[in-house]
Amino acid sequence: MWENHILQICDDHFFYEQVENCNMPYLDVMKQYDDDRDLTDYDFNKDGFGPPSDDLNKRRLAYRHRAVADKYKKGLHNILDQDMIKSWSELYDVTDSYTDMWFSAARACLEQCAVGNRDLASSTVSTNDAGDTIFQHVNILVTSGSLIPSLVKCLLFRLGDIFHSKNVYSSWEVGKLQCFSWIKERFSGPNVQFCVIGDGWEECEAAESMRWPFVKIDPLPNSYHRFPGLTPKDLGHYISVVYGGSDEKDIDKLAPSGN
């Protein structure tokens, strides 16, 4: 059922049928080709997008990426009809119950990590209510899946407000180490700290190469790394082991990767 919803929304609303063979590691990668044209009346079905991969078609792809980011920001409730929303909501609740509240627990953990930051792509820091310490918590998703379906999954799994579209990366072609390197460059600074949460060997090895703490999670019952159950306090322990005390540090959290 999830696969049907994902593919239908990808094709009907996020240009996946057109861009399936043009997977990019993140939406802004084509931004240099975007001339900021008004896309209000733009006909994506008649602009001739396709091979070859010349500057004209790169611009057309950039248009699609901009439109995807706009739709992502608006959310599925502004895209889908009521019947589809009802079906999606019922499927979400059934899946959440069947998986021992995996969906809601993951969202709760990420919300706690990003408390005070509603625009996760922003560089503006927020003040922690516990004191005068300044923090910026940023949740970033690095997935082994292709970009457009991964963005749609974020929306379907009710994580659209947790992961800004600019903070979703696809390692499909480039690998997770390359994605981590881009993220480190993007959020470079003397007091920036990273923490990787994941269930796969690739993100574990990439985190080790970057010298970032890695928190392993496992959805299987009775697992030592069982999730749900992970809390910001747990993450703080892993971070302090690698970075030491973090009372006056900005912390960028690299959120669960791999699926």
CSV table of C-alpha atoms in Angstrom, one decimal:
chain,number,residue,atom,x,y,z
A,1,MET,CA,0.0,0.0,0.0
A,2,TRP,CA,2.7,2.5,0.9
A,3,GLU,CA,4.5,1.8,-2.4
A,4,ASN,CA,1.3,2.6,-4.3
A,5,HIS,CA,0.8,5.9,-2.5
A,6,ILE,CA,4.5,6.9,-2.9
A,7,LEU,CA,4.6,6.1,-6.7
A,8,GLN,CA,1.2,7.7,-7.4
A,9,ILE,CA,2.1,10.9,-5.6
A,10,CYS,CA,5.6,11.0,-7.2
A,11,ASP,CA,4.2,10.6,-10.7
A,12,ASP,CA,1.1,12.8,-10.3
A,13,HIS,CA,2.5,15.7,-8.4
A,14,PHE,CA,6.4,15.6,-8.2
A,15,PHE,CA,7.4,14.9,-11.9
A,16,TYR,CA,9.0,11.6,-11.0
A,17,GLU,CA,8.0,10.0,-14.3
A,18,GLN,CA,9.9,12.8,-16.1
A,19,VAL,CA,13.0,13.0,-13.8
A,20,GLU,CA,13.4,9.3,-12.8
A,21,ASN,CA,16.5,9.0,-14.9
A,22,CYS,CA,17.9,12.3,-13.7
A,23,ASN,CA,18.3,11.6,-10.0
A,24,MET,CA,20.3,14.3,-8.2
A,25,PRO,CA,21.8,14.2,-4.7
A,26,TYR,CA,19.8,17.3,-3.5
A,27,LEU,CA,17.3,19.8,-4.9
A,28,ASP,CA,19.6,22.8,-5.0
A,29,VAL,CA,22.3,21.1,-7.0
A,30,MET,CA,20.8,22.5,-10.2
A,31,LYS,CA,20.1,26.0,-8.8
A,32,GLN,CA,22.9,27.6,-10.9
A,33,TYR,CA,20.8,26.8,-14.0
A,34,ASP,CA,17.6,28.4,-12.6
A,35,ASP,CA,16.9,31.8,-14.0
A,36,ASP,CA,14.1,32.4,-11.5
A,37,ARG,CA,11.4,32.5,-14.2
A,38,ASP,CA,7.8,32.7,-12.9
A,39,LEU,CA,6.4,29.2,-13.1
A,40,THR,CA,2.8,30.0,-12.4
A,41,ASP,CA,1.6,29.3,-15.9
A,42,TYR,CA,4.6,27.1,-17.0
A,43,ASP,CA,3.6,23.9,-18.8
A,44,PHE,CA,5.9,21.2,-17.5
A,45,ASN,CA,4.3,18.7,-19.9
A,46,LYS,CA,5.1,20.7,-23.0
A,47,ASP,CA,8.5,22.2,-22.4
A,48,GLY,CA,10.5,19.4,-24.2
A,49,PHE,CA,12.4,18.3,-21.1
A,50,GLY,CA,14.6,15.2,-21.8
A,51,PRO,CA,17.9,14.2,-23.3
A,52,PRO,CA,20.4,15.5,-24.0
A,53,SER,CA,21.7,16.9,-20.7
A,54,ASP,CA,22.6,20.3,-22.1
A,55,ASP,CA,22.2,23.7,-20.3
A,56,LEU,CA,18.6,24.1,-21.6
A,57,ASN,CA,17.4,20.8,-20.1
A,58,LYS,CA,19.4,21.4,-16.9
A,59,ARG,CA,17.4,24.7,-16.6
A,60,ARG,CA,14.2,22.7,-17.2
A,61,LEU,CA,15.3,20.3,-14.5
A,62,ALA,CA,16.0,23.2,-12.1
A,63,TYR,CA,12.5,24.5,-12.7
A,64,ARG,CA,11.1,21.1,-11.7
A,65,HIS,CA,13.3,21.0,-8.6
A,66,ARG,CA,12.0,24.5,-7.6
A,67,ALA,CA,8.4,23.4,-8.2
A,68,VAL,CA,9.0,20.3,-6.1
A,69,ALA,CA,10.4,22.4,-3.2
A,70,ASP,CA,7.4,24.6,-3.4
A,71,LYS,CA,4.9,21.7,-3.3
A,72,TYR,CA,6.9,20.1,-0.5
A,73,LYS,CA,6.6,23.3,1.6
A,74,LYS,CA,2.9,23.5,1.0
A,75,GLY,CA,2.4,19.9,2.2
A,76,LEU,CA,0.2,17.1,0.9
A,77,HIS,CA,-3.0,18.5,2.4
A,78,ASN,CA,-2.8,21.2,-0.2
A,79,ILE,CA,-2.2,18.7,-3.0
A,80,LEU,CA,-4.3,15.6,-2.4
A,81,ASP,CA,-8.0,15.2,-2.4
A,82,GLN,CA,-10.0,14.3,0.7
A,83,ASP,CA,-10.3,10.6,-0.2
A,84,MET,CA,-6.6,10.3,-0.7
A,85,ILE,CA,-5.9,12.1,2.5
A,86,LYS,CA,-8.2,9.8,4.4
A,87,SER,CA,-6.6,6.7,2.9
A,88,TRP,CA,-3.2,8.0,3.8
A,89,SER,CA,-4.1,8.9,7.3
A,90,GLU,CA,-5.6,5.5,8.0
A,91,LEU,CA,-2.6,3.7,6.5
A,92,TYR,CA,-0.3,5.8,8.6
A,93,ASP,CA,-2.1,5.0,11.8
A,94,VAL,CA,-2.3,1.2,11.1
A,95,THR,CA,1.5,1.2,10.2
A,96,ASP,CA,2.4,3.1,13.3
A,97,SER,CA,0.5,0.7,15.5
A,98,TYR,CA,1.9,-2.3,13.8
A,99,THR,CA,5.5,-1.1,14.2
A,100,ASP,CA,5.2,-0.4,17.9
A,101,MET,CA,4.7,3.4,17.2
A,102,TRP,CA,7.8,3.7,15.1
A,103,PHE,CA,6.5,6.7,13.1
A,104,SER,CA,5.3,8.7,16.1
A,105,ALA,CA,8.3,7.9,18.2
A,106,ALA,CA,10.7,9.0,15.4
A,107,ARG,CA,8.8,12.2,14.9
A,108,ALA,CA,8.8,12.9,18.6
A,109,CYS,CA,12.5,12.4,18.9
A,110,LEU,CA,13.3,14.6,15.9
A,111,GLU,CA,10.9,17.3,17.2
A,112,GLN,CA,12.7,17.3,20.5
A,113,CYS,CA,16.1,17.6,18.7
A,114,ALA,CA,14.8,20.5,16.6
A,115,VAL,CA,12.8,22.3,19.3
A,116,GLY,CA,12.6,26.0,18.6
A,117,ASN,CA,13.6,25.6,15.0
A,118,ARG,CA,10.5,25.7,12.7
A,119,ASP,CA,12.5,26.6,9.6
A,120,LEU,CA,15.2,23.9,9.6
A,121,ALA,CA,17.0,25.3,6.5
A,122,SER,CA,17.5,28.6,8.2
A,123,SER,CA,20.9,29.7,9.6
A,124,THR,CA,19.2,31.6,12.4
A,125,VAL,CA,20.0,30.2,15.8
A,126,SER,CA,17.4,29.9,18.7
A,127,THR,CA,17.7,30.4,22.4
A,128,ASN,CA,17.4,27.4,24.7
A,129,ASP,CA,14.8,28.1,27.4
A,130,ALA,CA,17.0,26.4,30.0
A,131,GLY,CA,19.5,29.3,30.0
A,132,ASP,CA,21.3,31.8,27.8
A,133,THR,CA,23.1,29.2,25.7
A,134,ILE,CA,22.5,29.6,21.9
A,135,PHE,CA,21.8,26.4,19.9
A,136,GLN,CA,21.0,25.6,16.3
A,137,HIS,CA,19.6,22.1,15.9
A,138,VAL,CA,19.3,21.0,12.2
A,139,ASN,CA,17.8,17.7,11.2
A,140,ILE,CA,19.2,16.4,7.9
A,141,LEU,CA,18.1,13.2,6.1
A,142,VAL,CA,20.6,11.3,4.0
A,143,THR,CA,18.9,8.4,2.2
A,144,SER,CA,20.1,5.7,-0.1
A,145,GLY,CA,16.9,6.0,-2.1
A,146,SER,CA,16.4,8.4,-5.0
A,147,LEU,CA,15.6,12.0,-4.2
A,148,ILE,CA,12.0,12.6,-5.3
A,149,PRO,CA,10.5,9.4,-3.7
A,150,SER,CA,12.5,10.2,-0.5
A,151,LEU,CA,10.9,13.7,-0.4
A,152,VAL,CA,7.5,12.2,-0.9
A,153,LYS,CA,8.1,9.6,1.9
A,154,CYS,CA,9.0,12.5,4.2
A,155,LEU,CA,5.6,14.0,3.5
A,156,LEU,CA,3.7,10.8,3.8
A,157,PHE,CA,5.5,9.9,7.0
A,158,ARG,CA,4.6,13.4,8.4
A,159,LEU,CA,8.1,14.6,8.5
A,160,GLY,CA,7.8,17.5,6.1
A,161,ASP,CA,8.1,20.1,8.8
A,162,ILE,CA,11.0,18.2,10.4
A,163,PHE,CA,13.2,17.9,7.3
A,164,HIS,CA,13.3,21.0,5.1
A,165,SER,CA,13.5,20.0,1.4
A,166,LYS,CA,17.0,21.5,1.3
A,167,ASN,CA,18.0,19.1,4.0
A,168,VAL,CA,17.2,15.9,2.2
A,169,TYR,CA,20.1,14.2,0.4
A,170,SER,CA,20.1,11.2,-1.9
A,171,SER,CA,23.3,9.1,-1.8
A,172,TRP,CA,22.0,6.8,-4.6
A,173,GLU,CA,24.9,7.6,-7.0
A,174,VAL,CA,27.4,9.5,-4.9
A,175,GLY,CA,27.5,7.5,-1.6
A,176,LYS,CA,26.9,8.7,1.9
A,177,LEU,CA,30.5,9.8,2.6
A,178,GLN,CA,30.2,12.3,-0.2
A,179,CYS,CA,26.9,13.6,1.2
A,180,PHE,CA,28.4,13.9,4.6
A,181,SER,CA,31.3,15.9,3.2
A,182,TRP,CA,28.9,18.3,1.5
A,183,ILE,CA,26.9,18.7,4.7
A,184,LYS,CA,30.1,19.4,6.7
A,185,GLU,CA,31.1,22.0,4.1
A,186,ARG,CA,27.7,23.6,4.2
A,187,PHE,CA,27.5,23.8,8.0
A,188,SER,CA,31.2,24.5,8.6
A,189,GLY,CA,32.2,26.4,11.7
A,190,PRO,CA,34.4,26.1,14.7
A,191,ASN,CA,31.6,25.0,17.1
A,192,VAL,CA,29.5,22.8,14.8
A,193,GLN,CA,29.0,19.2,16.0
A,194,PHE,CA,27.4,16.4,14.0
A,195,CYS,CA,25.7,13.2,15.1
A,196,VAL,CA,24.7,10.4,12.7
A,197,ILE,CA,21.7,8.2,13.4
A,198,GLY,CA,21.2,5.1,11.2
A,199,ASP,CA,20.8,1.4,10.8
A,200,GLY,CA,23.3,0.6,8.0
A,201,TRP,CA,27.0,-0.1,7.5
A,202,GLU,CA,27.5,2.6,4.9
A,203,GLU,CA,26.5,5.5,7.2
A,204,CYS,CA,28.4,3.9,10.0
A,205,GLU,CA,31.6,3.8,8.0
A,206,ALA,CA,31.0,7.3,6.6
A,207,ALA,CA,30.5,8.7,10.1
A,208,GLU,CA,33.7,7.0,11.2
A,209,SER,CA,35.6,8.5,8.3
A,210,MET,CA,34.3,11.9,9.2
A,211,ARG,CA,35.0,11.3,12.9
A,212,TRP,CA,31.4,11.9,13.8
A,213,PRO,CA,29.5,10.0,16.5
A,214,PHE,CA,27.3,7.2,15.1
A,215,VAL,CA,24.1,6.1,16.9
A,216,LYS,CA,22.9,2.7,15.7
A,217,ILE,CA,19.2,2.0,15.7
A,218,ASP,CA,17.3,-1.2,14.9
A,219,PRO,CA,13.6,-1.7,14.3
A,220,LEU,CA,13.6,-5.4,15.2
A,221,PRO,CA,11.9,-6.4,18.5
A,222,ASN,CA,14.2,-7.3,21.4
A,223,SER,CA,17.2,-5.7,19.7
A,224,TYR,CA,20.0,-4.1,21.8
A,225,HIS,CA,19.7,-1.0,19.6
A,226,ARG,CA,15.9,-1.0,19.7
A,227,PHE,CA,14.0,2.0,18.5
A,228,PRO,CA,11.6,3.6,19.5
A,229,GLY,CA,13.3,4.7,22.7
A,230,LEU,CA,16.0,7.0,21.5
A,231,THR,CA,16.0,10.4,23.2
A,232,PRO,CA,17.9,13.7,22.9
A,233,LYS,CA,19.6,12.8,26.1
A,234,ASP,CA,20.9,9.6,24.6
A,235,LEU,CA,22.2,11.6,21.6
A,236,GLY,CA,23.9,14.0,23.9
A,237,HIS,CA,25.8,11.2,25.5
A,238,TYR,CA,27.2,10.0,22.1
A,239,ILE,CA,28.0,13.6,21.2
A,240,SER,CA,29.8,14.3,24.4
A,241,VAL,CA,32.0,11.1,24.0
A,242,VAL,CA,33.3,12.4,20.7
A,243,TYR,CA,33.3,16.2,21.2
A,244,GLY,CA,33.4,16.5,25.0
A,245,GLY,CA,31.2,19.0,26.8
A,246,SER,CA,28.6,20.9,24.6
A,247,ASP,CA,27.2,23.4,27.0
A,248,GLU,CA,28.2,26.4,24.7
A,249,LYS,CA,28.4,24.7,21.4
A,250,ASP,CA,26.1,24.9,18.3
A,251,ILE,CA,24.9,21.4,17.5
A,252,ASP,CA,23.9,20.3,14.0
A,253,LYS,CA,22.3,16.9,14.1
A,254,LEU,CA,22.5,14.7,11.1
A,255,ALA,CA,19.2,12.8,11.3
A,256,PRO,CA,18.5,9.1,10.5
A,257,SER,CA,19.9,8.0,7.2
A,258,GLY,CA,19.3,5.0,5.0
A,259,ASN,CA,16.1,3.2,4.3
